[in-house]
PDB file of C-alpha atoms in Angstrom:
ATOM      1  CA  UNK A   5      -5.400 -25.900  -6.819  1.00 80.00           C
ATOM      2  CA  UNK A   6      -3.437 -23.918  -9.454  1.00 90.00           C
ATOM      3  CA  UNK A   7       0.284 -23.747  -9.472  1.00 95.00           C
ATOM      4  CA  UNK A   8       2.836 -21.984 -11.493  1.00 97.00           C
ATOM      5  CA  UNK A   9       6.547 -22.995 -11.434  1.00 98.00           C
ATOM      6  CA  UNK A  10       9.422 -20.958 -12.875  1.00 98.00           C
ATOM      7  CA  UNK A  11      12.262 -23.068 -12.227  1.00 94.00           C
ATOM      8  CA  UNK A  12      14.985 -20.629 -13.274  1.00 97.00           C
ATOM      9  CA  UNK A  13      15.483 -18.242 -10.227  1.00 97.00           C
ATOM     10  CA  UNK A  14      18.130 -16.148 -11.864  1.00 97.00           C
ATOM     11  CA  UNK A  15      19.589 -15.893 -15.396  1.00 98.00           C
ATOM     12  CA  UNK A  16      22.567 -13.799 -16.664  1.00 98.00           C
ATOM     13  CA  UNK A  17      23.298 -13.223 -20.166  1.00 97.00           C
ATOM     14  CA  UNK A  18      25.433 -10.798 -22.127  1.00 97.00           C
ATOM     15  CA  UNK A  19      23.806  -8.317 -24.390  1.00 97.00           C
ATOM     16  CA  UNK A  20      22.551  -9.554 -27.718  1.00 97.00           C
ATOM     17  CA  UNK A  21      22.138 -13.154 -26.637  1.00 98.00           C
ATOM     18  CA  UNK A  22      18.810 -14.826 -26.877  1.00 98.00           C
ATOM     19  CA  UNK A  23      17.153 -16.018 -23.648  1.00 98.00           C
ATOM     20  CA  UNK A  24      14.287 -18.195 -22.749  1.00 98.00           C
ATOM     21  CA  UNK A  25      12.338 -17.958 -19.458  1.00 98.00           C
ATOM     22  CA  UNK A  26      10.562 -21.157 -18.640  1.00 98.00           C
ATOM     23  CA  UNK A  27       6.996 -21.372 -17.250  1.00 98.00           C
ATOM     24  CA  UNK A  28       5.189 -24.664 -16.257  1.00 98.00           C
ATOM     25  CA  UNK A  29       1.666 -24.510 -14.710  1.00 97.00           C
ATOM     26  CA  UNK A  30      -0.856 -26.759 -13.200  1.00 96.00           C
ATOM     27  CA  UNK A  31      -4.538 -26.376 -13.226  1.00 93.00           C
ATOM     28  CA  UNK A  32      -7.611 -28.605 -13.386  1.00 90.00           C
ATOM     29  CA  UNK A  33      -9.639 -25.799 -15.394  1.00 88.00           C
ATOM     30  CA  UNK A  34     -10.239 -26.560 -18.990  1.00 88.00           C
ATOM     31  CA  UNK A  35     -10.335 -22.791 -19.715  1.00 91.00           C
ATOM     32  CA  UNK A  36      -7.875 -20.555 -18.338  1.00 93.00           C
ATOM     33  CA  UNK A  37      -5.550 -17.537 -19.042  1.00 93.00           C
ATOM     34  CA  UNK A  38      -1.807 -17.398 -18.853  1.00 95.00           C
ATOM     35  CA  UNK A  39       0.098 -14.031 -18.362  1.00 95.00           C
ATOM     36  CA  UNK A  40       3.743 -12.829 -18.393  1.00 97.00           C
ATOM     37  CA  UNK A  41       4.636  -9.603 -16.442  1.00 96.00           C
ATOM     38  CA  UNK A  42       7.772  -7.646 -16.198  1.00 97.00           C
ATOM     39  CA  UNK A  43       8.819  -6.033 -12.983  1.00 96.00           C
ATOM     40  CA  UNK A  44      11.923  -3.584 -13.489  1.00 94.00           C
ATOM     41  CA  UNK A  45      13.863  -2.368 -10.609  1.00 89.00           C
ATOM     42  CA  UNK A  46      11.379   0.606 -10.169  1.00 87.00           C
ATOM     43  CA  UNK A  47       8.942  -1.984  -9.047  1.00 87.00           C
ATOM     44  CA  UNK A  48       5.878  -1.401 -11.157  1.00 90.00           C
ATOM     45  CA  UNK A  49       4.390  -4.627 -12.855  1.00 93.00           C
ATOM     46  CA  UNK A  50       4.088  -4.234 -16.631  1.00 92.00           C
ATOM     47  CA  UNK A  51       1.678  -6.410 -18.463  1.00 91.00           C
ATOM     48  CA  UNK A  52       3.372  -8.212 -21.476  1.00 94.00           C
ATOM     49  CA  UNK A  53       0.978 -10.782 -22.690  1.00 92.00           C
ATOM     50  CA  UNK A  54      -2.315 -12.768 -21.904  1.00 91.00           C
ATOM     51  CA  UNK A  55      -2.902 -16.180 -23.696  1.00 91.00           C
ATOM     52  CA  UNK A  56      -6.287 -17.931 -23.722  1.00 91.00           C
ATOM     53  CA  UNK A  57      -5.978 -21.764 -23.130  1.00 92.00           C
ATOM     54  CA  UNK A  58      -7.834 -22.319 -26.440  1.00 89.00           C
ATOM     55  CA  UNK A  59      -5.273 -20.475 -28.387  1.00 86.00           C
ATOM     56  CA  UNK A  60      -2.072 -22.372 -28.905  1.00 84.00           C
ATOM     57  CA  UNK A  61      -0.625 -20.304 -31.557  1.00 84.00           C
ATOM     58  CA  UNK A  62       2.683 -18.874 -30.807  1.00 86.00           C
ATOM     59  CA  UNK A  63       2.967 -15.001 -30.576  1.00 88.00           C
ATOM     60  CA  UNK A  64       5.729 -12.631 -31.513  1.00 89.00           C
ATOM     61  CA  UNK A  65       6.029  -8.974 -30.463  1.00 91.00           C
ATOM     62  CA  UNK A  66       9.109  -7.220 -31.636  1.00 94.00           C
ATOM     63  CA  UNK A  67      11.923  -9.029 -29.767  1.00 96.00           C
ATOM     64  CA  UNK A  68       9.586 -11.082 -27.614  1.00 96.00           C
ATOM     65  CA  UNK A  69       8.044 -14.392 -28.337  1.00 96.00           C
ATOM     66  CA  UNK A  70       5.785 -16.704 -26.448  1.00 96.00           C
ATOM     67  CA  UNK A  71       5.545 -20.614 -27.017  1.00 95.00           C
ATOM     68  CA  UNK A  72       2.481 -22.059 -25.562  1.00 95.00           C
ATOM     69  CA  UNK A  73       2.200 -25.934 -25.373  1.00 94.00           C
ATOM     70  CA  UNK A  74      -0.889 -27.469 -23.515  1.00 93.00           C
ATOM     71  CA  UNK A  75       0.612 -30.899 -24.118  1.00 93.00           C
ATOM     72  CA  UNK A  76       3.584 -29.988 -21.564  1.00 95.00           C
ATOM     73  CA  UNK A  77       1.587 -27.252 -19.681  1.00 96.00           C
ATOM     74  CA  UNK A  78       4.209 -24.821 -20.524  1.00 96.00           C
ATOM     75  CA  UNK A  79       4.208 -21.265 -21.565  1.00 97.00           C
ATOM     76  CA  UNK A  80       7.802 -20.108 -22.224  1.00 97.00           C
ATOM     77  CA  UNK A  81       8.949 -16.601 -23.212  1.00 97.00           C
ATOM     78  CA  UNK A  82      11.991 -15.867 -25.191  1.00 97.00           C
ATOM     79  CA  UNK A  83      13.646 -12.520 -25.661  1.00 97.00           C
ATOM     80  CA  UNK A  84      15.759 -12.217 -28.879  1.00 97.00           C
ATOM     81  CA  UNK A  85      18.878 -10.116 -29.041  1.00 97.00           C
ATOM     82  CA  UNK A  86      18.490  -9.091 -25.207  1.00 97.00           C
ATOM     83  CA  UNK A  87      19.324  -5.611 -24.119  1.00 97.00           C
ATOM     84  CA  UNK A  88      20.315  -4.049 -20.835  1.00 97.00           C
ATOM     85  CA  UNK A  89      16.928  -2.613 -20.436  1.00 96.00           C
ATOM     86  CA  UNK A  90      15.464  -6.203 -20.411  1.00 97.00           C
ATOM     87  CA  UNK A  91      17.081  -6.616 -16.972  1.00 97.00           C
ATOM     88  CA  UNK A  92      14.145  -7.256 -14.630  1.00 97.00           C
ATOM     89  CA  UNK A  93      12.068  -9.831 -12.732  1.00 97.00           C
ATOM     90  CA  UNK A  94       9.799 -11.833 -14.991  1.00 98.00           C
ATOM     91  CA  UNK A  95       6.549 -13.286 -13.708  1.00 98.00           C
ATOM     92  CA  UNK A  96       4.331 -15.946 -15.191  1.00 98.00           C
ATOM     93  CA  UNK A  97       0.760 -16.186 -13.942  1.00 96.00           C
ATOM     94  CA  UNK A  98      -2.439 -17.966 -14.397  1.00 95.00           C
ATOM     95  CA  UNK A  99      -6.005 -17.517 -13.682  1.00 92.00           C
ATOM     96  CA  UNK A 100      -9.260 -19.287 -14.370  1.00 86.00           C
ATOM     97  CA  UNK A 101     -11.483 -18.025 -17.299  1.00 80.00           C
ATOM     98  CA  UNK A 102     -14.657 -18.357 -15.298  1.00 75.00           C
ATOM     99  CA  UNK A 103     -16.175 -19.244 -11.938  1.00 72.00           C
ATOM    100  CA  UNK A 104     -15.390 -17.919  -8.480  1.00 72.00           C
ATOM    101  CA  UNK A 105     -11.600 -17.913  -9.134  1.00 74.00           C
ATOM    102  CA  UNK A 106     -12.012 -15.840 -12.238  1.00 78.00           C
ATOM    103  CA  UNK A 107      -9.486 -12.878 -12.342  1.00 83.00           C
ATOM    104  CA  UNK A 108      -7.459 -14.196  -9.277  1.00 90.00           C
ATOM    105  CA  UNK A 109      -3.843 -14.568 -10.505  1.00 93.00           C
ATOM    106  CA  UNK A 110      -1.618 -17.367  -9.305  1.00 95.00           C
ATOM    107  CA  UNK A 111       2.104 -16.141  -9.746  1.00 97.00           C
ATOM    108  CA  UNK A 112       5.188 -18.137 -10.317  1.00 97.00           C
ATOM    109  CA  UNK A 113       8.202 -17.236  -8.159  1.00 97.00           C
ATOM    110  CA  UNK A 114       9.599 -15.004 -10.803  1.00 97.00           C
ATOM    111  CA  UNK A 115      12.776 -15.266 -12.786  1.00 98.00           C
ATOM    112  CA  UNK A 116      15.482 -12.410 -12.292  1.00 98.00           C
ATOM    113  CA  UNK A 117      17.044 -11.764 -15.598  1.00 98.00           C
ATOM    114  CA  UNK A 118      20.309  -9.600 -15.724  1.00 97.00           C
ATOM    115  CA  UNK A 119      21.546  -8.527 -19.085  1.00 97.00           C
ATOM    116  CA  UNK A 120      25.169  -7.387 -19.018  1.00 97.00           C
ATOM    117  CA  UNK A 121      26.464  -4.966 -21.671  1.00 95.00           C
TER     118      UNK A 121
ATOM    119  CA  UNK B  24      -6.046  -0.228 -21.172  1.00 72.00           C
ATOM    120  CA  UNK B  25      -6.784   0.977 -17.853  1.00 81.00           C
ATOM    121  CA  UNK B  26      -4.335   3.097 -15.744  1.00 91.00           C
ATOM    122  CA  UNK B  27      -4.232   2.464 -12.136  1.00 95.00           C
ATOM    123  CA  UNK B  28      -2.602   4.978  -9.461  1.00 96.00           C
ATOM    124  CA  UNK B  29      -1.925   4.224  -5.825  1.00 97.00           C
ATOM    125  CA  UNK B  30      -1.416   6.345  -2.956  1.00 97.00           C
ATOM    126  CA  UNK B  31       1.044   6.727  -1.072  1.00 97.00           C
ATOM    127  CA  UNK B  32       3.768   5.405  -3.245  1.00 96.00           C
ATOM    128  CA  UNK B  33       5.711   4.563  -0.168  1.00 96.00           C
ATOM    129  CA  UNK B  34       5.687   5.094   3.454  1.00 97.00           C
ATOM    130  CA  UNK B  35       7.489   4.306   6.789  1.00 97.00           C
ATOM    131  CA  UNK B  36       5.337   3.508   9.792  1.00 97.00           C
ATOM    132  CA  UNK B  37       5.686   2.505  13.399  1.00 97.00           C
ATOM    133  CA  UNK B  38       4.610  -0.893  14.579  1.00 97.00           C
ATOM    134  CA  UNK B  39       1.049  -0.933  16.050  1.00 97.00           C
ATOM    135  CA  UNK B  40      -0.185   1.887  13.666  1.00 97.00           C
ATOM    136  CA  UNK B  41      -2.540   1.511  10.483  1.00 98.00           C
ATOM    137  CA  UNK B  42      -2.108   2.668   7.032  1.00 98.00           C
ATOM    138  CA  UNK B  43      -4.604   3.041   4.419  1.00 98.00           C
ATOM    139  CA  UNK B  44      -3.751   2.691   0.664  1.00 98.00           C
ATOM    140  CA  UNK B  45      -5.782   4.022  -1.946  1.00 98.00           C
ATOM    141  CA  UNK B  46      -6.232   2.832  -5.493  1.00 98.00           C
ATOM    142  CA  UNK B  47      -7.886   4.769  -8.385  1.00 97.00           C
ATOM    143  CA  UNK B  48      -8.597   3.501 -11.880  1.00 96.00           C
ATOM    144  CA  UNK B  49      -9.060   5.802 -14.673  1.00 94.00           C
ATOM    145  CA  UNK B  50     -12.095   3.855 -16.009  1.00 92.00           C
ATOM    146  CA  UNK B  51     -14.760   1.559 -14.480  1.00 92.00           C
ATOM    147  CA  UNK B  52     -13.499  -2.064 -13.928  1.00 90.00           C
ATOM    148  CA  UNK B  53     -15.418  -4.959 -13.005  1.00 87.00           C
ATOM    149  CA  UNK B  54     -13.019  -6.525 -10.636  1.00 89.00           C
ATOM    150  CA  UNK B  55     -10.287  -5.296  -8.426  1.00 94.00           C
ATOM    151  CA  UNK B  56      -7.836  -7.062  -6.402  1.00 96.00           C
ATOM    152  CA  UNK B  57      -5.114  -6.468  -3.670  1.00 98.00           C
ATOM    153  CA  UNK B  58      -1.839  -8.199  -3.895  1.00 97.00           C
ATOM    154  CA  UNK B  59       1.252  -8.306  -1.502  1.00 97.00           C
ATOM    155  CA  UNK B  60       4.774  -8.737  -2.490  1.00 97.00           C
ATOM    156  CA  UNK B  61       7.092  -9.366   0.400  1.00 96.00           C
ATOM    157  CA  UNK B  62      10.874  -8.530  -0.096  1.00 93.00           C
ATOM    158  CA  UNK B  63      12.331 -10.630  -2.829  1.00 91.00           C
ATOM    159  CA  UNK B  64       9.191 -12.786  -3.235  1.00 94.00           C
ATOM    160  CA  UNK B  65       6.470 -13.323  -5.585  1.00 95.00           C
ATOM    161  CA  UNK B  66       2.989 -11.716  -5.376  1.00 96.00           C
ATOM    162  CA  UNK B  67       0.266 -13.141  -3.274  1.00 96.00           C
ATOM    163  CA  UNK B  68      -3.382 -12.295  -3.610  1.00 96.00           C
ATOM    164  CA  UNK B  69      -4.872 -10.742  -0.518  1.00 97.00           C
ATOM    165  CA  UNK B  70      -8.511 -10.252  -1.377  1.00 96.00           C
ATOM    166  CA  UNK B  71     -10.988  -9.468  -4.206  1.00 95.00           C
ATOM    167  CA  UNK B  72     -12.522  -5.937  -3.620  1.00 95.00           C
ATOM    168  CA  UNK B  73     -16.174  -6.215  -4.158  1.00 90.00           C
ATOM    169  CA  UNK B  74     -18.045  -3.163  -5.059  1.00 90.00           C
ATOM    170  CA  UNK B  75     -20.701  -2.533  -2.595  1.00 85.00           C
ATOM    171  CA  UNK B  76     -20.157  -5.586  -0.613  1.00 87.00           C
ATOM    172  CA  UNK B  77     -17.638  -7.071   1.804  1.00 91.00           C
ATOM    173  CA  UNK B  78     -14.263  -8.172   0.147  1.00 93.00           C
ATOM    174  CA  UNK B  79     -13.476 -11.830  -0.445  1.00 94.00           C
ATOM    175  CA  UNK B  80     -10.248 -12.909   1.373  1.00 96.00           C
ATOM    176  CA  UNK B  81      -7.888 -15.473   0.443  1.00 95.00           C
ATOM    177  CA  UNK B  82      -6.664 -18.047   2.883  1.00 94.00           C
ATOM    178  CA  UNK B  83      -4.277 -16.518   5.473  1.00 95.00           C
ATOM    179  CA  UNK B  84      -5.659 -13.083   5.159  1.00 97.00           C
ATOM    180  CA  UNK B  85      -8.531 -11.644   7.404  1.00 96.00           C
ATOM    181  CA  UNK B  86     -10.660  -8.578   7.502  1.00 96.00           C
ATOM    182  CA  UNK B  87      -9.633  -7.330  10.861  1.00 97.00           C
ATOM    183  CA  UNK B  88      -5.972  -7.060   9.692  1.00 97.00           C
ATOM    184  CA  UNK B  89      -6.762  -5.842   5.938  1.00 98.00           C
ATOM    185  CA  UNK B  90      -9.907  -4.045   5.786  1.00 97.00           C
ATOM    186  CA  UNK B  91     -10.984  -3.217   2.312  1.00 97.00           C
ATOM    187  CA  UNK B  92     -13.460  -0.837   0.919  1.00 96.00           C
ATOM    188  CA  UNK B  93     -14.796  -0.393  -2.770  1.00 96.00           C
ATOM    189  CA  UNK B  94     -17.311   2.148  -2.889  1.00 94.00           C
ATOM    190  CA  UNK B  95     -17.538   2.269  -6.722  1.00 94.00           C
ATOM    191  CA  UNK B  96     -16.199   0.736  -9.821  1.00 93.00           C
ATOM    192  CA  UNK B  97     -13.142   2.916 -10.027  1.00 95.00           C
ATOM    193  CA  UNK B  98     -11.819   3.187  -6.357  1.00 96.00           C
ATOM    194  CA  UNK B  99     -10.746   0.928  -3.575  1.00 97.00           C
ATOM    195  CA  UNK B 100      -8.761   1.132  -0.291  1.00 98.00           C
ATOM    196  CA  UNK B 101      -6.732  -1.339   1.650  1.00 98.00           C
ATOM    197  CA  UNK B 102      -5.963  -0.706   5.248  1.00 98.00           C
ATOM    198  CA  UNK B 103      -2.927  -2.440   6.869  1.00 98.00           C
ATOM    199  CA  UNK B 104      -4.057  -2.520  10.471  1.00 98.00           C
ATOM    200  CA  UNK B 105      -1.940  -2.856  13.672  1.00 97.00           C
ATOM    201  CA  UNK B 106       1.223  -3.187  11.626  1.00 97.00           C
ATOM    202  CA  UNK B 107       4.253  -5.189  12.662  1.00 97.00           C
ATOM    203  CA  UNK B 108       7.711  -5.377  10.752  1.00 96.00           C
ATOM    204  CA  UNK B 109       6.318  -8.619   9.104  1.00 96.00           C
ATOM    205  CA  UNK B 110       3.995  -6.359   7.080  1.00 97.00           C
ATOM    206  CA  UNK B 111       6.829  -4.551   5.284  1.00 97.00           C
ATOM    207  CA  UNK B 112       5.998  -5.319   1.586  1.00 97.00           C
ATOM    208  CA  UNK B 113       4.764  -3.734  -1.630  1.00 96.00           C
ATOM    209  CA  UNK B 114       1.039  -3.715  -1.733  1.00 97.00           C
ATOM    210  CA  UNK B 115      -0.239  -3.668  -5.276  1.00 97.00           C
ATOM    211  CA  UNK B 116      -3.706  -2.923  -6.490  1.00 97.00           C
ATOM    212  CA  UNK B 117      -4.948  -4.463  -9.852  1.00 95.00           C
ATOM    213  CA  UNK B 118      -7.932  -4.234 -12.087  1.00 93.00           C
ATOM    214  CA  UNK B 119      -9.470  -6.514 -14.526  1.00 86.00           C
ATOM    215  CA  UNK B 120     -10.476  -4.942 -17.791  1.00 78.00           C
ATOM    216  CA  UNK B 121     -11.418  -7.022 -20.833  1.00 75.00           C
ATOM    217  CA  UNK B 122      -9.740 -10.009 -19.633  1.00 71.00           C
ATOM    218  CA  UNK B 123      -6.488  -8.285 -18.977  1.00 79.00           C
ATOM    219  CA  UNK B 124      -5.191  -7.505 -15.656  1.00 86.00           C
ATOM    220  CA  UNK B 125      -3.358  -4.152 -15.002  1.00 91.00           C
ATOM    221  CA  UNK B 126      -1.500  -3.272 -11.857  1.00 94.00           C
ATOM    222  CA  UNK B 127      -0.893   0.052 -10.086  1.00 94.00           C
ATOM    223  CA  UNK B 128       2.666   1.075  -9.227  1.00 94.00           C
ATOM    224  CA  UNK B 129       2.435  -0.455  -5.754  1.00 95.00           C
ATOM    225  CA  UNK B 130       2.966   1.028  -2.258  1.00 97.00           C
ATOM    226  CA  UNK B 131       6.137   0.155  -0.604  1.00 96.00           C
ATOM    227  CA  UNK B 132       5.445  -0.203   3.142  1.00 97.00           C
ATOM    228  CA  UNK B 133       8.373  -0.225   5.718  1.00 97.00           C
ATOM    229  CA  UNK B 134       7.156  -0.940   9.267  1.00 97.00           C
ATOM    230  CA  UNK B 135       9.733  -0.127  12.073  1.00 96.00           C
TER     231      UNK B 135
END
């Protein structure tokens, strides 16, 4: 069975601080995809990134960066110089890359990020 | 990337009634899914909507309670049947497009 753990339930920072959201996963599959989504107060789920299990390169997109380490089964997300607009719930998710479970996302419990001005 | 719309965006319903939620994708997608997000909780997969055949339900979800249709590659419906207050949730449709999964804006359902 797959499992995604986001141990940080809530994080509160002041604007311009850097913040890292942790994600640890469990899967027996050798090929899988990891995702991060943002859910602002309006409720829609915004896709941020997808990472293939074979690609361990870290990725940077503007103020966002992701650190994928298979050795520790972690896929952490860092926001640099946080802004008030970053306040949202962030979800980490996992799916198989093939088989009957392909496409079915297993979500972590989410981390509520609040950025104060 | 695919754009997904849902109707209605929100509804307030009486217990014992049923509500059908529509999901429309602006391009053909191979796979479509329905998720539920109970208040303050994470997302849980209800079922995979299969085009032209019966949906595949996850453990804890049954067809009689959540009948799903998918007549083509761009459209699906989820019905929440015989509703109770415990069904109050956000229901989200998603589509898989080139190994990326996109979500609709969700339907906020409140059952009184």
